[in-house]
Coordinates of C-alpha atoms in Angstrom, one line a residue:
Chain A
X1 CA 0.0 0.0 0.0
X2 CA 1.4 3.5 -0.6
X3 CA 2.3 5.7 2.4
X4 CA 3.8 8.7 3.1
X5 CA 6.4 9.4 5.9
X6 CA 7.1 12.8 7.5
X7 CA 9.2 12.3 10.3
X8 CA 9.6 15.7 12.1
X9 CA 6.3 16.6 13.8
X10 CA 7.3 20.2 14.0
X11 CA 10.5 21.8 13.4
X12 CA 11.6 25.7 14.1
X13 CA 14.2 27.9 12.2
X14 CA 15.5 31.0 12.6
X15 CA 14.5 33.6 10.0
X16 CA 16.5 33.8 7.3
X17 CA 18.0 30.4 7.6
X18 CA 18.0 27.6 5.2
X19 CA 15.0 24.4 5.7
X20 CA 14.7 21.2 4.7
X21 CA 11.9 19.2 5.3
X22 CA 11.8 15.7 5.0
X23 CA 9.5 13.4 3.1
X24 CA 9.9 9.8 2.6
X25 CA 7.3 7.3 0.1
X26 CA 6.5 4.3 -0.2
X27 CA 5.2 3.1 -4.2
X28 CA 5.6 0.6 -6.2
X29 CA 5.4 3.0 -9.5
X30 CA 6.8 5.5 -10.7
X31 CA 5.3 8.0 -7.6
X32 CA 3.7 11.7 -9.1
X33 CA 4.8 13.5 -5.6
X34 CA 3.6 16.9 -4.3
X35 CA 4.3 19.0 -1.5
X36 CA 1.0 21.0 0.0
X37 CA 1.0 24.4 2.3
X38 CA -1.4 24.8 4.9
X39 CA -1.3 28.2 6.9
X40 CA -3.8 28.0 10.1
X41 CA -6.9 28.2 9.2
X42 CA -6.6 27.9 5.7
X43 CA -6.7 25.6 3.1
X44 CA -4.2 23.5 1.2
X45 CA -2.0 25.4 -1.5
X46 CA 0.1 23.5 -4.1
X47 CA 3.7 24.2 -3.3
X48 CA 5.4 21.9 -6.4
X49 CA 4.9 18.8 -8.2
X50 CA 7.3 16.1 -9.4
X51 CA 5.5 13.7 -12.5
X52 CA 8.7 13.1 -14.3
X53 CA 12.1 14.4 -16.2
X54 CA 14.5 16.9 -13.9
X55 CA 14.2 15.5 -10.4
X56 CA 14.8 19.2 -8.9
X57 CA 11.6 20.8 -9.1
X58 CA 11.0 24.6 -8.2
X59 CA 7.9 25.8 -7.0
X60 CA 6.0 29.0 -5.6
X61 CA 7.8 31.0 -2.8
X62 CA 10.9 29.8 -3.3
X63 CA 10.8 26.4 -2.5
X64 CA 12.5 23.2 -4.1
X65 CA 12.1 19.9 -4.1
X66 CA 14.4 17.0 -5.0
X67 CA 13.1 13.5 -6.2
X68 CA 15.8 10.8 -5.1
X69 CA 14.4 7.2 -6.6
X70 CA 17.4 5.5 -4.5
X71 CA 16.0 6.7 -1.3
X72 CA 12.5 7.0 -1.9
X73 CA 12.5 10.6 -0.7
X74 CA 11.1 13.7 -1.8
X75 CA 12.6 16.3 0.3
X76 CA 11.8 20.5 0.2
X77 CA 14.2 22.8 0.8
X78 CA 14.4 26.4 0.9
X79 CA 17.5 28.9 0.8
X80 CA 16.2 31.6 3.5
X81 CA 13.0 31.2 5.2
X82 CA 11.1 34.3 6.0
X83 CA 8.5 34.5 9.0
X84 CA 5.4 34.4 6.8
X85 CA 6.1 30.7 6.0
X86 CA 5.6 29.6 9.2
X87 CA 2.6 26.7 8.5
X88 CA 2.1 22.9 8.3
X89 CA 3.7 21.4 5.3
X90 CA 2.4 18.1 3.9
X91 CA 4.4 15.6 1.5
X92 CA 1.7 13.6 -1.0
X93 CA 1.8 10.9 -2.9
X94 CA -0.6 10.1 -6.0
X95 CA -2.0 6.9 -6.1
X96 CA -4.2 4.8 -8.2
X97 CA -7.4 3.2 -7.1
X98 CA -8.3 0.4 -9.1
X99 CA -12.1 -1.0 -8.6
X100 CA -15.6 -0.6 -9.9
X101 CA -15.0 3.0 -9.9
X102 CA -11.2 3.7 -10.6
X103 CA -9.8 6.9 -9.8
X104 CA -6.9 8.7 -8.0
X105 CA -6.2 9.5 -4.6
X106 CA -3.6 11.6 -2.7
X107 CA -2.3 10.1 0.1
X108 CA -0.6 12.3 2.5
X109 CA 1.9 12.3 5.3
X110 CA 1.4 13.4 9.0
X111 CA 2.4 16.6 8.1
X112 CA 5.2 19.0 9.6
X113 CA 4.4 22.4 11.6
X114 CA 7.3 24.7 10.8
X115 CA 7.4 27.4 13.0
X116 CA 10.1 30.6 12.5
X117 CA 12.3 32.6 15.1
X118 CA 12.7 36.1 14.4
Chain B
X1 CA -13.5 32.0 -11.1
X2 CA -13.7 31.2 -6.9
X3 CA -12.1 27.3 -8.0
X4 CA -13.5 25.3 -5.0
X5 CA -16.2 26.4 -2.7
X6 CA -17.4 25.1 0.9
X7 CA -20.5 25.8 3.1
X8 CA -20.8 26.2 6.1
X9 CA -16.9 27.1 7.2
X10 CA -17.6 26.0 10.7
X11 CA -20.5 24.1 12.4
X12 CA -21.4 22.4 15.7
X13 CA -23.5 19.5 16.0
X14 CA -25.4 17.5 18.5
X15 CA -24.6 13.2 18.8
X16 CA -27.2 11.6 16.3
X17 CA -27.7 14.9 14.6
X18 CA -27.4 15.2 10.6
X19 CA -26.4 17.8 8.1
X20 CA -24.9 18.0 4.6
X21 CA -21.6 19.8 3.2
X22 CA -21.9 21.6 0.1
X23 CA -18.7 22.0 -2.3
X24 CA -19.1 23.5 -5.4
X25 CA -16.2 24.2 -7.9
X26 CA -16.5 26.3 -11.0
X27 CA -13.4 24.9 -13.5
X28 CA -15.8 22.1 -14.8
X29 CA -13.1 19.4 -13.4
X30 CA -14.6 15.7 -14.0
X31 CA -13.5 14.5 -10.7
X32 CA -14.4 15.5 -6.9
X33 CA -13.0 14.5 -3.3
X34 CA -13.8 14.3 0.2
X35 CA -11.1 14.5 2.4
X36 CA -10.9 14.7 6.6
X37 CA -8.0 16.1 8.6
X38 CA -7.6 14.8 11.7
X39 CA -4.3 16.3 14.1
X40 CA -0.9 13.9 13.1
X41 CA -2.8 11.6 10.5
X42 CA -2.6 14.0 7.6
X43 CA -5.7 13.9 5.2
X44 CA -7.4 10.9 4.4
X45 CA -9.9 10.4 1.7
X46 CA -13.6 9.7 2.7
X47 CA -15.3 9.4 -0.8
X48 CA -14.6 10.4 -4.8
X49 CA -16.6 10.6 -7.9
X50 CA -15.0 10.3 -11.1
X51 CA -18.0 12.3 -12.9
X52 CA -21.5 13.6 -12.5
X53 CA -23.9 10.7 -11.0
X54 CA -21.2 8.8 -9.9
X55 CA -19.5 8.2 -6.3
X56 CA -17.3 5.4 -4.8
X57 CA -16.1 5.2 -1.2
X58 CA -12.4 6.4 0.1
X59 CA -10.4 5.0 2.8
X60 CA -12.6 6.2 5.7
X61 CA -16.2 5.9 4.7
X62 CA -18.2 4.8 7.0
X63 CA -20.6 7.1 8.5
X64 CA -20.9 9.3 5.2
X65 CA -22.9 9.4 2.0
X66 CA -22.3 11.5 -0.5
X67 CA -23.9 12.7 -4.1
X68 CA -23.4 14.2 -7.2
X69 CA -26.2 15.1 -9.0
X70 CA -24.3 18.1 -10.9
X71 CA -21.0 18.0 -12.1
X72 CA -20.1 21.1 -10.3
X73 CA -21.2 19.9 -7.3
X74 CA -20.4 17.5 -4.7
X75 CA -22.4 17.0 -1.2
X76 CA -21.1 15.1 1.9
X77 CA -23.5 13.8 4.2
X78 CA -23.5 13.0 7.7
X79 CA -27.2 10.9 8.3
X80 CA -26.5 10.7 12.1
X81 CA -23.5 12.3 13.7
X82 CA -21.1 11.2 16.1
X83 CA -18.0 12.4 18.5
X84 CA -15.1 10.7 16.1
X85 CA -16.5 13.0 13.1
X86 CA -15.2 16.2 14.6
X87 CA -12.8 16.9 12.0
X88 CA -11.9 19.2 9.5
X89 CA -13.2 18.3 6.0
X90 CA -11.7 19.8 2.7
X91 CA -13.2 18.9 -0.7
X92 CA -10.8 18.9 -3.5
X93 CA -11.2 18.6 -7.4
X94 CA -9.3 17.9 -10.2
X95 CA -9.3 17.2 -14.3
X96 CA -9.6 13.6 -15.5
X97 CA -6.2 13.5 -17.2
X98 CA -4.9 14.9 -14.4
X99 CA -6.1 13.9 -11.8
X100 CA -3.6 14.0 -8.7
X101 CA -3.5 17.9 -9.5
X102 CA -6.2 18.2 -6.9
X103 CA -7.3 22.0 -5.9
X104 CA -8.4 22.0 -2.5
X105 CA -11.7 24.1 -0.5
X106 CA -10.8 25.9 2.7
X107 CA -11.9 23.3 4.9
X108 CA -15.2 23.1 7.1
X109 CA -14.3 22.9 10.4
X110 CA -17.3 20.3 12.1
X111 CA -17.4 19.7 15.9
X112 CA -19.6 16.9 17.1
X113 CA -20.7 17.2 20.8

């Protein structure tokens, strides 16, 4: 079964410093992975997307991502975090259904609350 | 263009109460989600529909129905509500050839008492 692994809970950096958050998967296919941003109260914003090709994949804000097939990771970084990204970040992997009714699913990790020192 | 719509953004029910969550989205995607966020589990999928008149259960279904009578539209029901379904529920659509680009509501935040 596919499954998602986000092993910090929460994880604090000091403003301006660099982040990495971690994201490991678990697929048997080729995965499509995505990392979402949730800011309280909010709803879930589309950070980046890795379907194929370059395995460093840029997104909104400034953030990266790097698919690593060896490890089974999909790890985002970020160069310098700023205050305002302070949120919950969740990992996802896409997933097929297959039944009467095929379709796709995300499945998500735990999720990980970064919070950021000024 | 609002992409994905929910009503009501918070509610508070009784045990054995029932009510119904609206989603509407308005970039004609084929399929529609029901997700629930519960604290250090993520989101987990409660039912889908791959098209108008269709729907087929999630990971975590029981105690839900759900419809979709128009393709823009897809309602989440709760026929008699209990503690464990305080949760936050997000609704989430997405084209049919590409379907793991979901777009996500803001959530309905539902406390069962």
């Amino acid at each position: 079964a596919q499954s998602v692994t986000q092993p910090d809970i929460h994880i604090t950096v000091s403003e301006g410093a660099s982040l990495e958050l971690r994201c490991n998967y678990s697929y048997g296919a080729t995965p499509y992975l995505f990392w979402y941003v949730q800011s309280p109260g909010q709803g879930l914003q589309l950070l980046l997307k890795y379907f194929s090709g370059d395995t460093l994949v840029q997104g909104i804000k400034g953030f990266e991502a790097e698919f690593k097939r060896s490890q089974s990771s999909f790890n985002l970084r970020k160069p310098s975090v700023h205050w305002s990204d302070a949120a919950e970040y969740f990992c996802a992997v896409g997933a097929v259904m297959v039944g009467a009714r095929r379709g796709n699913k995300l499945v998500f990790g735990a999720g990980t609350i970064l919070r950021v020192k000024s | 263009n609002a992409g994905v719509t929910q009503t009501p953004k918070f509610r508070v029910l009784k045990t054995g109460q029932s009510m119904t969550l609206l989603c509407a989205q308005d970039m004609n995607h084929e399929y529609m989600y029901w997700y629930r966020q519960d604290p250090g589990m993520g989101l987990r999928l409660i039912h889908y529909s791959v098209g108008e008149g269709t729907t087929a259960k999630g990971e975590v279904p029981d105690g839900y129905n759900v419809s979709r009578l128009k393709k823009q539209n897809f309602l989440l029901g709760l026929e008699s509500a209990a503690p464990s379904q305080t949760s936050v529920y997000f609704c989430a659509s997405s084209y049919y050839d590409q379907p793991h680009e979901q777009y996500f509501g803001p959530g309905t935040r539902l406390t069962v008492t």
